[in-house]
Short mmCIF file of C-alpha atoms and ligand atoms in Angstrom, two decimals:
data_model
loop_
_atom_site.label_atom_id
_atom_site.label_comp_id
_atom_site.label_asym_id
_atom_site.label_seq_id
_atom_site.Cartn_x
_atom_site.Cartn_y
_atom_site.Cartn_z
CA MET A 550 -19.91 29.77 -31.67
CA GLU A 551 -22.42 27.57 -28.66
CA ARG A 552 -21.55 28.28 -25.45
CA PHE A 553 -21.40 26.39 -22.77
CA ASP A 554 -21.28 26.85 -19.08
CA ILE A 555 -18.95 23.69 -19.14
CA ILE A 556 -16.93 21.48 -20.62
CA ILE A 557 -15.49 18.39 -19.43
CA VAL A 558 -12.31 17.28 -21.24
CA GLY A 559 -11.60 13.50 -20.95
CA ALA A 560 -14.34 10.91 -20.78
CA GLY A 561 -12.84 8.13 -18.60
CA LEU A 562 -14.66 7.87 -15.18
CA ALA A 563 -14.11 11.33 -13.68
CA GLY A 564 -15.28 13.31 -16.81
CA LEU A 565 -18.07 10.55 -17.19
CA GLN A 566 -19.08 10.54 -13.17
CA CYS A 567 -18.84 13.96 -13.49
CA ALA A 568 -20.70 14.47 -16.81
CA ARG A 569 -23.60 11.57 -14.72
CA LEU A 570 -23.66 14.38 -11.85
CA LEU A 571 -24.27 17.12 -13.81
CA LYS A 572 -27.61 15.68 -15.76
CA ASN A 573 -30.55 17.54 -15.65
CA SER A 574 -28.18 19.96 -13.67
CA GLY A 575 -30.34 23.00 -16.10
CA LEU A 576 -26.50 23.88 -17.06
CA LYS A 577 -24.90 23.85 -20.83
CA VAL A 578 -22.25 20.87 -20.37
CA ALA A 579 -20.17 19.29 -23.05
CA LEU A 580 -18.39 15.94 -22.60
CA ILE A 581 -15.15 15.52 -24.96
CA ASP A 582 -12.77 12.81 -25.57
CA ARG A 583 -10.38 12.17 -28.30
CA LYS A 584 -11.85 8.65 -28.47
CA ALA A 585 -14.30 7.48 -30.91
CA GLN A 586 -16.10 5.35 -28.46
CA VAL A 587 -16.81 5.92 -25.36
CA ASP A 588 -15.64 2.32 -24.34
CA GLN A 589 -12.29 2.42 -26.48
CA ARG A 590 -8.47 1.98 -24.62
CA VAL A 591 -10.13 1.22 -21.00
CA HIS A 592 -6.73 0.75 -19.52
CA THR A 593 -7.88 -0.28 -15.85
CA THR A 594 -8.02 -3.54 -13.98
CA GLY A 595 -11.27 -2.07 -12.76
CA VAL A 596 -11.29 -3.20 -9.33
CA PHE A 597 -13.44 -1.23 -6.79
CA VAL A 598 -13.27 -1.67 -3.26
CA ARG A 599 -16.16 -2.32 -0.43
CA LYS A 600 -16.08 1.22 0.08
CA THR A 601 -17.22 2.43 -3.33
CA LEU A 602 -19.34 -0.26 -4.03
CA GLN A 603 -21.48 0.64 -1.56
CA ASP A 604 -21.69 4.22 -1.41
CA TYR A 605 -22.31 4.13 -5.34
CA HIS A 606 -25.13 2.73 -7.42
CA PHE A 607 -23.94 0.44 -10.52
CA PRO A 608 -25.50 -0.89 -13.21
CA PRO A 609 -26.47 -4.31 -13.41
CA GLY A 610 -24.57 -6.92 -14.52
CA SER A 611 -21.56 -4.43 -14.61
CA LEU A 612 -19.67 -5.68 -11.79
CA GLY A 613 -17.55 -9.30 -11.39
CA PRO A 614 -18.47 -11.76 -8.18
CA PRO A 615 -17.26 -10.82 -5.18
CA VAL A 616 -13.17 -11.07 -3.63
CA SER A 617 -12.50 -11.38 -0.15
CA HIS A 618 -9.18 -13.34 -0.18
CA VAL A 619 -6.18 -11.98 -1.20
CA ASN A 620 -2.52 -14.09 -1.45
CA LEU A 621 1.13 -11.90 -0.41
CA TYR A 622 3.88 -13.17 -2.34
CA SER A 623 7.85 -13.12 -1.14
CA PRO A 624 10.15 -12.90 -3.91
CA LYS A 625 11.52 -16.41 -3.00
CA GLY A 626 7.83 -17.56 -2.83
CA LYS A 627 6.63 -18.02 0.46
CA LYS A 628 2.64 -17.25 1.08
CA LEU A 629 0.30 -15.22 2.73
CA SER A 630 -3.06 -15.22 2.77
CA LEU A 631 -5.21 -12.98 4.49
CA GLU A 632 -9.31 -13.52 4.45
CA SER A 633 -11.86 -10.74 4.99
CA LYS A 634 -15.01 -11.86 6.66
CA HIS A 635 -16.53 -8.82 4.15
CA GLU A 636 -16.71 -8.47 0.51
CA GLU A 637 -13.83 -6.42 0.24
CA PHE A 638 -13.51 -5.92 -4.27
CA ALA A 639 -15.36 -6.89 -7.14
CA VAL A 640 -14.08 -6.33 -10.59
CA GLY A 641 -16.08 -3.48 -13.19
CA ASP A 642 -17.05 -4.47 -16.45
CA MET A 643 -15.72 -1.18 -17.33
CA LYS A 644 -16.82 -0.97 -20.81
CA LYS A 645 -20.54 -1.58 -20.04
CA ILE A 646 -19.94 0.83 -16.86
CA TYR A 647 -18.62 4.18 -19.38
CA ARG A 648 -21.12 3.47 -21.80
CA TYR A 649 -23.91 3.97 -18.64
CA PHE A 650 -22.65 6.21 -17.44
CA LEU A 651 -22.53 8.02 -21.07
CA ASN A 652 -26.12 7.38 -22.07
CA GLU A 653 -27.39 8.62 -18.80
CA SER A 654 -25.35 11.98 -19.08
CA ILE A 655 -26.95 12.34 -22.68
CA LYS A 656 -30.40 11.29 -21.87
CA GLY A 657 -30.07 14.09 -18.79
CA GLY A 658 -29.15 16.94 -21.91
CA MET A 659 -25.01 16.85 -21.80
CA ILE A 660 -23.53 17.36 -25.79
CA TRP A 661 -21.67 14.04 -26.28
CA CYS A 662 -18.84 14.81 -28.57
CA PRO A 663 -15.94 12.61 -29.35
CA GLN A 664 -13.04 12.87 -31.20
CA TYR A 665 -12.34 15.81 -29.86
CA GLN A 666 -8.99 16.41 -29.47
CA LEU A 667 -8.31 19.28 -27.36
CA MET A 668 -5.33 21.49 -28.16
CA ASP A 669 -5.03 24.55 -26.68
CA ILE A 670 -7.46 27.21 -24.60
CA GLN A 671 -7.47 31.30 -24.52
CA LYS A 672 -9.18 34.14 -23.19
CA PHE A 673 -11.86 34.64 -25.03
CA GLY A 674 -12.86 37.89 -21.61
CA ARG A 675 -14.99 35.39 -18.65
CA ASP A 676 -15.02 32.82 -20.82
CA LEU A 677 -12.32 30.44 -22.15
CA LEU A 678 -11.59 29.66 -26.36
CA LEU A 679 -11.34 25.62 -26.58
CA ASP A 680 -9.03 24.81 -29.61
CA CYS A 681 -10.68 20.58 -30.58
CA MET A 682 -8.90 18.80 -33.11
CA THR A 683 -12.02 16.74 -35.14
CA PRO A 684 -11.55 14.78 -38.23
CA THR A 685 -13.36 17.33 -39.93
CA GLY A 686 -10.86 19.75 -38.74
CA LYS A 687 -10.71 22.54 -35.84
CA GLU A 688 -13.44 23.22 -34.25
CA GLN A 689 -13.73 26.56 -31.18
CA MET A 690 -15.66 25.76 -28.44
CA ARG A 691 -16.39 28.22 -25.60
CA CYS A 692 -17.65 28.10 -21.84
CA ARG A 693 -17.50 29.69 -18.85
CA LEU A 694 -15.74 26.89 -17.06
CA VAL A 695 -13.49 23.77 -18.21
CA ILE A 696 -13.31 20.70 -16.42
CA GLY A 697 -9.85 18.53 -16.96
CA ALA A 698 -10.45 15.10 -16.68
CA ASP A 699 -8.07 14.20 -19.12
CA GLY A 700 -5.76 11.45 -17.13
CA VAL A 701 -2.71 11.78 -15.77
CA HIS A 702 -0.69 14.35 -18.33
CA SER A 703 -3.41 16.82 -18.12
CA LYS A 704 -3.52 19.07 -21.19
CA VAL A 705 -5.87 21.20 -18.83
CA ALA A 706 -3.66 21.70 -16.05
CA ARG A 707 -1.07 23.21 -18.09
CA LEU A 708 -3.12 25.15 -20.02
CA ILE A 709 -4.78 26.89 -16.96
CA ASN A 710 -1.62 26.93 -15.09
CA LEU A 711 -3.52 23.90 -12.47
CA SER A 712 -0.51 21.65 -11.39
CA GLN A 713 0.47 19.02 -12.70
CA ASN A 714 1.99 15.33 -12.07
CA GLN A 715 5.50 14.94 -10.90
CA GLU A 716 5.77 11.00 -9.96
CA TRP A 717 4.20 7.94 -11.33
CA ILE A 718 4.44 4.40 -11.92
CA VAL A 719 3.69 2.15 -14.95
CA GLY A 720 1.41 -0.76 -15.10
CA VAL A 721 0.72 -3.26 -17.54
CA GLU A 722 -2.31 -5.76 -17.41
CA ASP A 723 -3.43 -9.04 -19.76
CA VAL A 724 -7.14 -9.82 -19.49
CA TYR A 725 -8.34 -13.50 -20.06
CA GLN A 726 -11.67 -14.82 -20.23
CA ILE A 727 -12.15 -17.76 -18.57
CA GLN A 728 -12.60 -20.83 -20.33
CA SER A 729 -12.06 -23.73 -18.33
CA LYS A 730 -14.53 -24.89 -15.96
CA ASP A 731 -12.35 -25.34 -12.91
CA LEU A 732 -10.70 -22.07 -13.26
CA LYS A 733 -14.55 -20.64 -12.88
CA ASN A 734 -15.44 -22.44 -10.06
CA LYS A 735 -11.65 -21.53 -7.86
CA LYS A 736 -12.16 -18.72 -4.86
CA PRO A 737 -12.64 -15.37 -6.75
CA SER A 738 -9.07 -14.11 -4.88
CA PHE A 739 -5.99 -11.77 -5.70
CA HIS A 740 -2.53 -12.42 -5.94
CA CYS A 741 -0.17 -10.30 -5.32
CA TYR A 742 3.55 -10.82 -5.84
CA LEU A 743 6.74 -8.86 -4.98
CA GLU A 744 9.12 -8.22 -7.48
CA PRO A 745 11.71 -6.34 -7.02
CA HIS A 746 13.20 -6.98 -10.58
CA LEU A 747 9.55 -7.20 -12.64
CA ALA A 748 7.99 -4.94 -9.88
CA PRO A 749 10.00 -2.11 -8.78
CA GLY A 750 8.48 0.33 -6.54
CA TYR A 751 4.92 -1.67 -6.87
CA LEU A 752 3.68 -5.44 -7.52
CA ALA A 753 3.42 -7.80 -9.86
CA TRP A 754 -0.30 -9.40 -9.27
CA VAL A 755 -2.80 -11.81 -10.79
CA ILE A 756 -6.59 -11.39 -10.03
CA GLU A 757 -9.17 -14.02 -10.48
CA ASP A 758 -12.57 -14.11 -10.02
CA GLY A 759 -14.40 -16.99 -11.97
CA LYS A 760 -15.06 -14.45 -15.13
CA GLU A 761 -11.87 -13.20 -15.92
CA ILE A 762 -8.35 -13.50 -15.28
CA HIS A 763 -5.87 -10.04 -14.66
CA VAL A 764 -2.11 -10.56 -15.01
CA GLY A 765 -0.14 -7.84 -14.20
CA VAL A 766 2.85 -5.98 -13.48
CA GLY A 767 3.49 -2.40 -12.33
CA GLY A 768 6.47 -0.39 -11.80
CA ARG A 769 8.23 2.83 -11.21
CA ASP A 770 11.85 2.80 -12.26
CA LYS A 771 12.86 5.54 -15.16
CA ASN A 772 13.78 2.43 -17.25
CA TYR A 773 11.12 0.42 -16.76
CA GLN A 774 9.99 -1.60 -19.38
CA ALA A 775 6.32 -2.29 -18.66
CA LYS A 776 5.95 -5.31 -21.54
CA SER A 777 8.59 -7.33 -20.53
CA ALA A 778 8.32 -7.67 -17.39
CA LEU A 779 5.09 -8.52 -17.92
CA ASP A 780 6.06 -11.11 -21.10
CA ILE A 781 8.18 -12.62 -18.69
CA PHE A 782 5.97 -12.35 -15.26
CA SER A 783 2.88 -14.49 -17.77
CA LYS A 784 5.49 -17.01 -18.54
CA ARG A 785 6.50 -17.27 -15.00
CA ILE A 786 2.83 -17.81 -13.49
CA GLU A 787 1.49 -19.25 -16.66
CA ARG A 788 0.68 -22.95 -15.51
CA ASP A 789 -0.28 -21.94 -11.80
CA PHE A 790 -3.79 -20.80 -13.52
CA ASN A 791 -3.68 -22.73 -16.91
CA LEU A 792 -3.21 -19.28 -18.97
CA LYS A 793 -2.51 -21.09 -21.84
CA GLN A 794 -6.32 -22.42 -21.86
CA GLN A 795 -7.69 -18.94 -21.75
CA ILE A 796 -8.71 -16.52 -23.91
CA LYS A 797 -6.11 -13.60 -24.40
CA PRO A 798 -8.58 -10.85 -25.89
CA GLU A 799 -6.88 -7.43 -24.49
CA ARG A 800 -3.79 -5.85 -23.10
CA ARG A 801 -4.42 -2.52 -21.03
CA GLY A 802 -2.38 -0.41 -18.97
CA GLY A 803 -0.86 3.27 -18.63
CA ARG A 804 0.23 6.08 -15.85
CA ILE A 805 -1.06 6.27 -12.82
CA PRO A 806 -0.28 9.35 -10.66
CA VAL A 807 1.27 8.46 -7.57
CA GLY A 808 2.41 11.23 -5.48
CA GLY A 809 -0.88 12.34 -3.59
CA ILE A 810 -3.34 15.16 -4.66
CA LEU A 811 -2.07 17.72 -6.00
CA ASN A 812 -1.93 21.46 -4.48
CA LYS A 813 -3.58 24.16 -6.68
CA ILE A 814 -6.77 21.63 -8.58
CA SER A 815 -8.69 24.92 -9.26
CA ASN A 816 -9.01 28.93 -10.60
CA PRO A 817 -11.46 30.62 -11.90
CA HIS A 818 -10.95 29.31 -15.25
CA GLY A 819 -11.54 25.29 -13.84
CA LEU A 820 -11.55 22.48 -12.11
CA LEU A 821 -9.43 19.06 -12.01
CA VAL A 822 -10.47 15.49 -11.18
CA GLY A 823 -9.39 11.81 -11.31
CA ASP A 824 -5.79 11.52 -12.44
CA ALA A 825 -5.29 14.77 -13.44
CA ALA A 826 -5.86 15.89 -9.92
CA GLY A 827 -3.58 12.88 -8.69
CA ALA A 828 -6.60 11.65 -6.86
CA VAL A 829 -5.17 8.40 -6.59
CA SER A 830 -4.32 6.21 -3.56
CA PRO A 831 -0.10 6.41 -3.02
CA LEU A 832 0.09 3.23 -1.79
CA THR A 833 -1.94 0.74 -3.75
CA ALA A 834 -2.07 2.44 -7.24
CA GLY A 835 -5.79 2.94 -6.66
CA GLY A 836 -7.71 5.06 -8.39
CA LEU A 837 -11.57 4.36 -9.07
CA ASP A 838 -12.92 5.35 -5.17
CA PRO A 839 -10.84 8.79 -5.42
CA CYS A 840 -12.23 9.87 -8.69
CA MET A 841 -15.63 9.52 -8.09
CA ARG A 842 -15.63 11.37 -4.50
CA LEU A 843 -13.39 13.95 -5.94
CA THR A 844 -15.46 14.22 -8.82
CA GLU A 845 -18.62 15.16 -6.56
CA PHE A 846 -17.10 17.33 -4.33
CA ALA A 847 -15.67 19.14 -7.72
CA VAL A 848 -19.92 18.93 -9.10
CA GLN A 849 -20.87 20.02 -5.51
CA THR A 850 -18.63 23.37 -6.08
CA LEU A 851 -20.40 23.95 -9.85
CA ALA A 852 -23.40 23.70 -8.36
CA LYS A 853 -22.97 26.25 -5.78
CA TYR A 854 -21.43 28.46 -8.42
CA PHE A 855 -23.22 28.32 -11.10
CA SER A 856 -25.99 29.51 -8.50
CA CYS A 857 -24.41 32.02 -6.25
CA PRO A 858 -25.81 35.79 -6.73
CA GLU A 859 -22.97 37.17 -7.01
CA ARG A 860 -21.40 37.91 -10.40
CA ASP A 861 -17.92 35.82 -10.90
CA PRO A 862 -18.43 33.94 -7.30
CA VAL A 863 -14.36 32.77 -7.77
CA HIS A 864 -13.99 32.15 -3.96
CA ILE A 865 -16.35 28.59 -4.36
CA LEU A 866 -13.68 27.57 -6.92
CA ALA A 867 -10.68 28.18 -4.49
CA GLU A 868 -12.43 26.23 -1.96
CA TYR A 869 -11.98 23.62 -4.06
CA SER A 870 -8.97 22.65 -3.15
CA GLY A 871 -6.20 19.72 -3.59
CA GLU A 872 -4.31 20.96 0.16
CA ARG A 873 -7.63 20.47 2.43
CA PHE A 874 -6.79 16.45 1.79
CA GLN A 875 -3.45 16.44 2.12
CA SER A 876 -2.84 15.71 5.21
CA ARG A 877 -4.92 12.00 4.52
CA PHE A 878 -2.77 11.21 1.62
CA PHE A 879 0.41 12.46 4.03
CA SER A 880 0.60 8.51 6.04
CA LYS A 881 -0.31 6.38 2.41
CA LYS A 882 2.77 9.05 0.81
CA TRP A 883 5.35 7.93 3.92
CA MET A 884 4.62 3.62 3.37
CA ARG A 885 4.67 4.49 -0.47
CA ASN A 886 8.48 6.39 0.49
CA SER A 887 9.08 2.65 2.93
CA PHE A 888 7.91 1.15 0.15
CA ASN A 889 10.54 2.24 -2.60
CA GLN A 890 13.56 1.74 0.01
CA LEU A 891 13.12 -1.94 -0.25
CA GLN A 892 14.65 -2.64 -3.60
CA THR A 893 16.53 -5.69 -2.96
CA SER A 894 14.71 -8.94 -2.85
CA GLN A 895 17.08 -9.71 0.52
CA SER A 896 14.77 -6.50 2.02
CA LEU A 897 11.79 -7.88 0.48
CA GLU A 898 12.04 -10.96 1.98
CA PHE A 899 12.48 -9.27 5.48
CA ALA A 900 10.17 -7.54 5.58
CA PHE A 901 7.51 -9.79 4.58
CA SER A 902 8.92 -11.96 6.88
CA ILE A 903 8.01 -9.20 9.27
CA LEU A 904 4.91 -8.82 8.23
CA LYS A 905 3.42 -12.42 8.59
CA ARG A 906 3.75 -11.89 12.32
CA LYS A 907 1.11 -11.43 14.56
CA PRO A 908 0.90 -7.45 15.61
CA PHE A 909 2.22 -7.23 11.43
CA LYS A 910 -0.20 -9.30 9.48
CA LYS A 911 -2.84 -6.56 10.54
CA LEU A 912 -1.08 -3.57 9.24
CA ALA A 913 -1.28 -5.66 5.76
CA GLN A 914 -5.11 -6.52 6.26
CA HIS A 915 -5.14 -2.88 6.87
CA ILE A 916 -3.22 -1.86 3.38
CA PHE A 917 -5.55 -4.41 1.50
CA PHE A 918 -8.90 -4.32 3.11
CA GLY A 919 -8.84 -0.49 4.68
CA ARG A 920 -11.70 0.73 3.42
CA GLY A 921 -10.60 4.17 3.42
CA SER A 922 -8.99 4.90 0.16
CA PHE A 923 -10.00 8.65 -0.09
CA PRO A 924 -11.26 10.83 2.54
CA ASP A 925 -14.62 11.11 3.17
CA ILE A 926 -15.80 14.82 2.07
CA PRO A 927 -18.34 16.33 5.15
CA GLU A 928 -19.90 18.80 2.70
CA LEU A 929 -21.34 15.62 0.43
CA LYS A 930 -22.83 14.46 3.12
CA ASP A 931 -26.52 14.26 2.12
CA TRP A 932 -25.92 16.24 -0.79
CA LYS A 933 -27.79 14.79 -4.39
CA PRO A 934 -27.48 16.31 -7.31
CA SER A 935 -30.23 18.37 -8.48
CA PHE A 936 -31.66 21.34 -11.04
CA ILE A 937 -30.02 24.13 -10.29
CA LYS A 938 -31.79 27.98 -10.32
CA ARG A 939 -29.16 30.72 -11.57
CA ARG A 940 -29.07 33.48 -10.23
CA GLY A 941 -26.46 35.34 -11.08
CA CYS A 942 -25.10 35.42 -14.18
CA PRO A 943 -21.56 33.85 -14.20
C1 LIG B 1401 -2.84 -0.87 -15.31
C2 LIG B 1401 -4.02 0.19 -15.02
C3 LIG B 1401 -4.58 -0.63 -13.83
C4 LIG B 1401 -5.55 -0.08 -12.89
N1 LIG B 1401 -5.73 -0.63 -11.84
C5 LIG B 1401 -6.97 0.01 -11.57
C6 LIG B 1401 -8.22 -0.53 -10.04
O1 LIG B 1401 -7.71 -2.24 -9.99
N2 LIG B 1401 -8.69 0.05 -9.45
C7 LIG B 1401 -8.43 1.50 -9.03
O2 LIG B 1401 -9.09 1.84 -8.10
N3 LIG B 1401 -7.83 1.67 -10.03
C8 LIG B 1401 -6.74 1.38 -10.82
N4 LIG B 1401 -6.25 1.62 -11.94
C9 LIG B 1401 -5.90 3.58 -11.37
C10 LIG B 1401 -7.43 3.87 -11.89
O3 LIG B 1401 -7.62 3.30 -12.88
C11 LIG B 1401 -7.15 5.43 -12.54
O4 LIG B 1401 -6.72 6.18 -11.22
C12 LIG B 1401 -8.48 5.73 -12.84
O5 LIG B 1401 -9.17 5.08 -14.08
C13 LIG B 1401 -8.59 7.55 -14.19
O6 LIG B 1401 -10.11 7.90 -14.29
P1 LIG B 1401 -9.65 9.43 -15.09
O7 LIG B 1401 -11.46 9.09 -16.28
O8 LIG B 1401 -9.23 10.29 -14.37
O9 LIG B 1401 -9.17 9.46 -16.36
P2 LIG B 1401 -8.71 8.71 -17.36
O10 LIG B 1401 -9.13 6.82 -17.48
O11 LIG B 1401 -7.45 8.44 -17.99
O12 LIG B 1401 -9.40 9.31 -18.67
C14 LIG B 1401 -8.90 10.58 -19.22
C15 LIG B 1401 -9.67 10.85 -21.05
O13 LIG B 1401 -9.01 12.04 -21.31
C16 LIG B 1401 -9.34 11.65 -23.09
N5 LIG B 1401 -8.50 12.46 -22.86
C17 LIG B 1401 -6.81 13.10 -22.47
N6 LIG B 1401 -6.26 13.82 -23.47
C18 LIG B 1401 -7.36 14.46 -24.04
C19 LIG B 1401 -7.06 15.66 -25.17
N7 LIG B 1401 -5.77 16.05 -25.27
N8 LIG B 1401 -8.43 15.63 -25.61
C20 LIG B 1401 -9.26 14.55 -25.21
N9 LIG B 1401 -9.57 13.97 -24.62
C21 LIG B 1401 -8.15 13.81 -24.01
C22 LIG B 1401 -8.59 10.26 -23.21
O14 LIG B 1401 -8.80 9.96 -23.97
C23 LIG B 1401 -9.44 9.06 -21.60
O15 LIG B 1401 -10.30 9.07 -22.01
C24 LIG B 1401 -5.48 1.30 -12.64
C25 LIG B 1401 -4.87 2.22 -13.53
C26 LIG B 1401 -4.26 1.55 -14.38
C27 LIG B 1401 -2.68 2.18 -15.46
#
């Protein structure tokens, strides 16, 4: 049986970013996913914020036109327009980005295993044995460390005893390809709707960037029926956005963890990244920027671990802890909890009328255009992934 230094479970943005940063590292890395193709079942809208766009490189042609304009609507349909002088957002073509990240990783020596579904993990000395279901039957893979990039309900987290997400919202959206010329020439904008019945505890949204229109709803009720809420919402805004004339190719959706970063995201068997680590802003539910940043920290930790002369430097893995980021998630969690209290149309209408006032408009501006979706990690300043000279024998 081939032995890998690292097996990454999950080829979403977090797993792919991890694989890409480990390319040419000299480590033996495998990336497994239950999907047959990396660009299947994309579940994210793909809105990247300014900070991510500034700090990371994306393949040419994979980002939509920049967006600097947001409209927020009250339950009664009142509008608050927010404009930034910066290019705040861009919607990524996630399929293209995933394919690009995967190809880069494969070129850099990573082994790609599609249609490998993780079923179980067993200890094997200091190593792990991963039981996977594949189209040809059960396969066992051996590795020193496993990376859980397997999303909100991470099996890796459960199997190696790390923290698991307990709170989430459900989001679902339809993506329309814009056909009509008028819409192509419209100013790219985000429209966010406070809709306590159709989107309890979150928002309904329309994003039009001249290429696509994303129409979605998210909610956190236990019995939330996201798909029927989306159908009702789409009908309601159909005329405003000329939806009937556009091609509707795709429905996306899934759960988004909003409980903040988890405490225990590493142990001597492995690490968690992305949604598996709860690395999502509890307030905005944006997880793409945290995916990129936390994964970079994870790879830096792995580099230190594998180049340390000690036999099994588990203290290095312990430095990768969610606790160090939790204070930064505190205010966002507090704001989310306050928002959750606003369950009725009246209370939301009232909160909206306050937001429209001058000093509070700044707060709205800060929520939508704030750059800090994930704390900066001082250790990452000037850090670049490189070949890892193994000095020990982990
Ligand atoms: C509808 C919706 C819209 C969103 N829009 C935005 C947005 O616009 N901007 C933003 O910043 N964030 C957004 N988010 C959040 C963001 O998409 C996520 O935080 C991010 O995509 C998480 O990436 P990930 O790689 O951690 O997980 P995932 O993308 O969930 O990837 C997990 C991967 O693991 C694989 N996997 C799972 N279990 C196994 C197993 N047992 N064996 C093998 N493989 C397995 C899955 O097939 C999958 O490929 C949105 C989320 C949703 C649901």
